[in-house]
Amino acid sequence: MAKKFVNADGSSNVKSFADLRQWQKERRAKKKDLSYRVPRVEPDLALLYGNRSEPTVTFVGHSTFLIQLGGLNIVTDPVWAETMGFQPRLSAPGLPIEALPPIDVVLLSHAHYDHLHLGSLRRLPGDFVALVPDGLAGWFRRRGFRRVQELSWWSETNVGAVAFGFVPAKHWTRRTPWDTNTSHWGGWVMRHGRDCLYFAGDSGYDGVFREIGARYGDIRVALIPIGAYEPEWFMGGSHMTPEEAVQTFVDVGGSIFVPMHYDAFRLADDTPKEALDRLLAEWERRKLPRERLWTMPLGNTRLWSADETTIM
């Protein structure tokens, strides 16, 4: 029998059919404005192809980023899919997959379809190594990916000059009716010298974020999900609200907040505009410095400095 994974608090986030039916009933009664589109810019391909020294982050969409760190090209949760289930993508990826520089490392947070997309993996350029959660390496190897390394929570590995740490999140996973929670989920901390970036993956709010902050201490850029939270009674164990995302940012001790997981797919009842509006309102309520919040347009590339002052 396959091992079953749980969250740090012992929860599995498995919902009943009655819960699902109640959510769908509520969803049919709602009217939502989906006309808003996340801003986009033309990607700076000259920078992305020529850079092997400066730390950068490029927003592709949803939970997909191109990160350049320590001479490596790193992609998180590569999903260039045009649809998710029967629903079309709300916003096209900010960087076409054909425009990527050769990829050295792929980071996977978990096995849900909006984070692990086989078609995108097969199209990625470069002889990359895939770093994946405990229980997921077999899925990759059965599909012909040989350079794959499986990590458990709080374990670390190095690729070149960059250290990668797999850290906890509060979530769950399933790709078929028979494999619920048979692989784990989590986030990633990437470190090269004093440059440190945190990719939270997909998660509900949890006290474990304070432990991540205590262990790593000098996170400069934090990529944190803000969408797929409504209705909160159903989504709360798996996805965080924008307000909880700001608390997560504070807990991990980040310098720069980059929101994600709100723009591409309609996974719940909230909209991209609602998520961004709530995020900005909470940011202002807490009187956090506006320059520390990077609501990145799709396709935008930002550089960061290891000398940024951490927000407490």
C-alpha positions as a printed NumPy array, in Angstrom:
array([[  0.   ,   0.   ,   0.   ],
       [  1.324,   3.453,  -0.937],
       [  2.4  ,   5.771,   1.843],
       [ -0.082,   8.53 ,   2.654],
       [  1.225,  11.988,   3.495],
       [ -0.345,  14.5  ,   5.876],
       [  0.209,  18.073,   6.977],
       [  2.28 ,  19.107,   9.973],
       [ -0.897,  19.27 ,  12.07 ],
       [ -1.963,  15.778,  10.951],
       [ -4.701,  16.971,   8.584],
       [ -5.188,  15.539,   5.095],
       [ -7.555,  18.181,   3.595],
       [ -9.767,  15.504,   2.058],
       [-13.263,  16.914,   1.514],
       [-16.474,  14.922,   1.431],
       [-18.752,  14.639,  -1.59 ],
       [-21.372,  16.557,   0.404],
       [-18.918,  19.429,   0.896],
       [-18.119,  19.485,  -2.8  ],
       [-21.801,  19.46 ,  -3.731],
       [-22.529,  22.33 ,  -1.325],
       [-19.684,  24.408,  -2.806],
       [-20.917,  23.82 ,  -6.366],
       [-24.432,  24.845,  -5.323],
       [-23.098,  28.083,  -3.836],
       [-20.939,  28.7  ,  -6.918],
       [-23.9  ,  28.5  ,  -9.301],
       [-25.641,  31.246,  -7.318],
       [-22.751,  33.714,  -7.642],
       [-22.193,  36.221, -10.422],
       [-18.555,  37.205, -10.879],
       [-16.883,  39.751, -13.143],
       [-14.036,  37.966, -14.938],
       [-13.268,  40.797, -17.363],
       [-10.163,  42.029, -15.508],
       [ -6.847,  40.957, -16.992],
       [ -3.572,  41.073, -15.135],
       [ -1.239,  43.637, -16.772],
       [  1.512,  42.289, -18.99 ],
       [  4.729,  43.573, -20.517],
       [  7.039,  42.342, -23.238],
       [  9.656,  40.058, -21.636],
       [ 13.272,  41.246, -21.666],
       [ 14.676,  38.296, -23.599],
       [ 18.102,  39.887, -24.036],
       [ 18.461,  40.084, -20.265],
       [ 17.174,  36.556, -19.685],
       [ 19.487,  35.026, -22.284],
       [ 22.55 ,  37.057, -21.342],
       [ 22.32 ,  36.954, -17.557],
       [ 24.285,  34.38 , -15.575],
       [ 25.284,  36.501, -12.592],
       [ 22.452,  38.724, -11.315],
       [ 19.526,  37.283,  -9.309],
       [ 16.259,  37.801, -11.192],
       [ 12.655,  36.656, -11.013],
       [ 10.287,  36.659, -14.03 ],
       [  6.534,  36.182, -13.635],
       [  5.216,  33.701, -16.207],
       [  1.816,  33.195, -14.559],
       [  0.003,  31.277, -11.819],
       [  2.835,  29.581,  -9.868],
       [  5.292,  29.527, -12.756],
       [  8.365,  31.736, -12.495],
       [ 11.722,  31.813, -14.209],
       [ 14.32 ,  32.445, -11.523],
       [ 17.961,  33.165, -12.272],
       [ 20.22 ,  32.544,  -9.316],
       [ 23.855,  31.533,  -8.952],
       [ 24.254,  31.052, -12.697],
       [ 21.251,  28.7  , -12.916],
       [ 17.985,  29.058, -14.82 ],
       [ 15.27 ,  27.695, -12.535],
       [ 11.57 ,  27.182, -13.32 ],
       [  8.947,  26.689, -10.616],
       [  5.829,  24.559, -11.25 ],
       [  6.07 ,  24.812, -15.063],
       [  2.538,  25.116, -16.471],
       [  1.998,  26.61 , -19.92 ],
       [ -1.336,  24.81 , -20.387],
       [ -4.029,  26.751, -22.271],
       [ -6.835,  25.099, -20.317],
       [ -7.329,  23.569, -16.89 ],
       [-10.007,  20.936, -16.966],
       [-12.749,  22.407, -19.158],
       [-11.893,  26.029, -18.434],
       [ -9.68 ,  28.213, -20.64 ],
       [ -6.762,  30.051, -19.155],
       [ -7.708,  33.578, -18.036],
       [ -4.364,  35.14 , -18.979],
       [ -1.765,  33.841, -21.425],
       [  1.683,  33.09 , -19.979],
       [  3.875,  36.165, -19.723],
       [  6.814,  34.349, -21.297],
       [  6.272,  31.851, -24.131],
       [  7.804,  28.474, -23.403],
       [  9.68 ,  28.703, -26.71 ],
       [ 11.398,  31.876, -25.46 ],
       [ 12.912,  30.292, -22.351],
       [ 16.683,  30.064, -22.008],
       [ 17.986,  26.514, -21.333],
       [ 16.609,  25.357, -17.982],
       [ 18.932,  23.891, -15.36 ],
       [ 16.502,  23.126, -12.523],
       [ 12.76 ,  22.479, -12.298],
       [ 11.178,  22.859,  -8.859],
       [  7.87 ,  21.085,  -8.186],
       [  5.704,  21.991,  -5.211],
       [  3.153,  19.173,  -5.604],
       [  1.315,  17.021,  -8.125],
       [ -1.942,  18.894,  -8.784],
       [ -2.536,  19.504, -12.487],
       [ -2.245,  23.292, -12.222],
       [  1.293,  22.831, -10.844],
       [  2.511,  19.673, -12.576],
       [  1.758,  19.648, -16.309],
       [  3.383,  16.879, -18.344],
       [  3.044,  18.67 , -21.682],
       [  4.932,  21.691, -20.375],
       [  7.66 ,  19.552, -18.819],
       [  8.251,  17.795, -22.133],
       [  8.645,  21.111, -23.957],
       [ 11.117,  22.741, -21.581],
       [ 14.514,  23.452, -23.161],
       [ 17.684,  22.228, -21.505],
       [ 18.928,  19.13 , -19.711],
       [ 17.346,  20.041, -16.395],
       [ 17.281,  18.257, -13.06 ],
       [ 13.839,  18.025, -11.442],
       [ 13.664,  18.501,  -7.676],
       [ 10.393,  17.023,  -6.46 ],
       [  8.548,  16.162,  -3.223],
       [  8.815,  12.804,  -1.511],
       [  6.762,  10.201,  -3.4  ],
       [  6.854,  11.906,  -6.813],
       [ 10.147,  10.751,  -8.358],
       [  8.589,   7.545,  -9.68 ],
       [  5.983,   9.524, -11.635],
       [  8.798,  11.403, -13.384],
       [ 10.939,   8.358, -14.104],
       [  8.024,   6.424, -15.583],
       [  7.628,   9.256, -18.077],
       [ 11.244,   9.245, -19.134],
       [ 12.733,  11.95 , -16.919],
       [ 15.963,  10.504, -15.546],
       [ 17.481,  13.505, -13.783],
       [ 15.141,  13.687, -10.819],
       [ 15.788,  13.999,  -7.109],
       [ 13.176,  13.494,  -4.404],
       [ 13.292,  15.498,  -1.166],
       [ 11.407,  15.316,   2.126],
       [ 10.522,  18.269,   4.347],
       [ 13.54 ,  20.155,   5.748],
       [ 15.989,  18.298,   3.518],
       [ 18.402,  20.132,   1.212],
       [ 20.445,  19.52 ,  -1.9  ],
       [ 22.832,  21.534,  -4.047],
       [ 22.814,  22.106,  -7.778],
       [ 25.931,  23.984,  -8.805],
       [ 26.436,  26.842,  -6.372],
       [ 22.778,  27.022,  -5.277],
       [ 21.338,  25.282,  -2.202],
       [ 17.714,  24.109,  -2.439],
       [ 15.688,  23.357,   0.689],
       [ 12.277,  21.668,   0.599],
       [ 10.049,  23.143,   3.31 ],
       [  6.527,  22.391,   4.586],
       [  3.23 ,  23.748,   3.282],
       [ -0.369,  22.98 ,   4.25 ],
       [ -2.054,  21.347,   1.285],
       [ -2.885,  17.964,  -0.299],
       [ -2.54 ,  16.306,  -3.679],
       [ -4.328,  14.038,  -6.147],
       [ -4.139,  13.302,  -9.874],
       [ -6.466,  10.281, -10.008],
       [ -9.151,   8.874,  -7.695],
       [ -6.589,   6.353,  -6.403],
       [ -3.515,   8.42 ,  -5.549],
       [ -4.774,  10.978,  -3.012],
       [ -1.858,  12.223,  -0.851],
       [  0.533,   9.516,  -2.092],
       [  3.151,  12.193,  -2.734],
       [  3.983,  15.162,  -0.548],
       [  3.695,  18.927,  -1.053],
       [  5.739,  21.898,   0.05 ],
       [  7.701,  25.014,  -0.842],
       [ 11.319,  25.695,  -1.744],
       [ 14.004,  27.962,  -0.358],
       [ 16.832,  28.787,  -2.772],
       [ 20.093,  30.241,  -1.512],
       [ 23.245,  31.474,  -3.229],
       [ 25.539,  33.365,  -0.906],
       [ 23.432,  36.104,   0.679],
       [ 20.747,  35.879,  -1.992],
       [ 17.789,  33.874,  -0.687],
       [ 14.384,  33.34 ,  -2.33 ],
       [ 11.325,  31.499,  -0.99 ],
       [  8.727,  29.868,  -3.247],
       [  5.758,  28.885,  -1.089],
       [  4.107,  26.534,  -3.592],
       [  0.412,  26.124,  -2.747],
       [ -0.769,  26.265,   0.833],
       [ -3.302,  27.189,   3.443],
       [ -2.087,  29.341,   6.308],
       [ -0.151,  27.483,   8.985],
       [  2.134,  28.247,  11.916],
       [  4.914,  26.338,  10.176],
       [  5.75 ,  29.507,   8.223],
       [  7.22 ,  31.008,  11.388],
       [  9.528,  28.003,  11.624],
       [ 10.629,  28.507,   8.011],
       [ 11.463,  32.127,   8.849],
       [ 13.354,  31.104,  11.983],
       [ 15.421,  28.492,  10.148],
       [ 16.376,  30.608,   7.145],
       [ 16.265,  34.088,   8.611],
       [ 17.246,  36.233,   5.644],
       [ 14.703,  35.59 ,   2.88 ],
       [ 14.875,  38.441,   0.385],
       [ 12.082,  37.576,  -2.074],
       [  8.985,  35.594,  -1.083],
       [  6.663,  34.204,  -3.773],
       [  3.365,  33.567,  -1.981],
       [ -0.092,  32.487,  -3.272],
       [ -3.049,  34.846,  -2.804],
       [ -5.83 ,  33.213,  -4.865],
       [ -8.29 ,  30.286,  -4.886],
       [ -9.564,  31.066,  -1.373],
       [-13.352,  31.456,  -1.857],
       [-15.436,  29.997,  -0.283],
       [-13.153,  30.076,   2.72 ],
       [-15.067,  27.337,   4.55 ],
       [-14.132,  24.927,   1.748],
       [-10.722,  26.231,   0.593],
       [ -9.279,  27.326,   3.933],
       [ -7.221,  24.218,   4.671],
       [ -5.548,  24.277,   1.256],
       [ -5.379,  27.909,   0.112],
       [ -4.757,  31.131,   1.993],
       [ -6.616,  34.412,   1.732],
       [ -4.704,  37.529,   0.682],
       [ -4.687,  38.644,   4.319],
       [ -3.199,  35.318,   5.392],
       [ -0.648,  35.62 ,   2.602],
       [  0.572,  38.906,   4.092],
       [  0.822,  37.199,   7.483],
       [  2.828,  34.411,   5.837],
       [  5.186,  37.046,   4.423],
       [  5.638,  38.522,   7.889],
       [  6.117,  35.062,   9.424],
       [  8.928,  34.09 ,   7.053],
       [ 10.611,  37.472,   7.526],
       [ 10.707,  38.388,   3.858],
       [ 11.917,  41.632,   2.327],
       [  9.915,  41.609,  -0.911],
       [  6.476,  40.06 ,  -1.443],
       [  5.575,  38.721,  -4.905],
       [  1.951,  37.482,  -5.135],
       [  1.135,  34.464,  -7.302],
       [ -1.582,  31.844,  -7.9  ],
       [ -4.364,  34.29 ,  -8.741],
       [ -4.18 ,  35.21 , -12.423],
       [ -4.382,  32.202, -14.725],
       [ -6.991,  29.621, -13.721],
       [-10.397,  29.845, -12.087],
       [ -9.86 ,  27.23 ,  -9.398],
       [-12.292,  28.739,  -6.881],
       [-14.87 ,  31.535,  -6.716],
       [-12.629,  34.56 ,  -6.167],
       [-11.356,  36.626,  -9.099],
       [ -7.891,  38.053,  -9.842],
       [ -9.16 ,  41.588,  -9.151],
       [-10.681,  40.598,  -5.815],
       [ -7.462,  38.892,  -4.712],
       [ -5.299,  41.884,  -5.656],
       [ -7.682,  44.393,  -4.077],
       [ -7.75 ,  42.491,  -0.781],
       [ -3.965,  42.115,  -0.849],
       [ -3.39 ,  45.845,  -1.324],
       [ -5.972,  46.765,   1.327],
       [ -4.254,  44.499,   3.88 ],
       [ -0.836,  45.843,   2.917],
       [ -2.027,  49.389,   3.503],
       [ -3.828,  48.463,   6.727],
       [ -0.564,  47.132,   8.126],
       [  1.301,  50.225,   6.846],
       [  3.915,  48.116,   5.091],
       [  6.219,  49.903,   2.621],
       [  4.617,  49.921,  -0.822],
       [  7.952,  49.404,  -2.581],
       [  8.248,  46.011,  -0.88 ],
       [  5.136,  44.691,  -2.669],
       [  5.881,  43.61 ,  -6.223],
       [  2.581,  42.983,  -8.021],
       [  4.441,  41.961, -11.142],
       [  2.932,  42.242, -14.611],
       [  3.032,  39.032, -16.601],
       [  6.356,  38.826, -18.435],
       [  8.05 ,  41.28 , -16.06 ],
       [ 11.573,  40.581, -14.799],
       [ 12.833,  42.099, -11.545],
       [ 16.307,  42.074, -10.055],
       [ 16.842,  42.136,  -6.328],
       [ 19.709,  42.928,  -3.999],
       [ 20.973,  40.929,  -1.054],
       [ 21.271,  44.241,   0.804],
       [ 17.509,  44.824,   1.067],
       [ 16.308,  45.472,   4.602],
       [ 14.011,  42.78 ,   5.979],
       [ 10.503,  43.829,   7.05 ],
       [  9.666,  42.716,  10.543]])
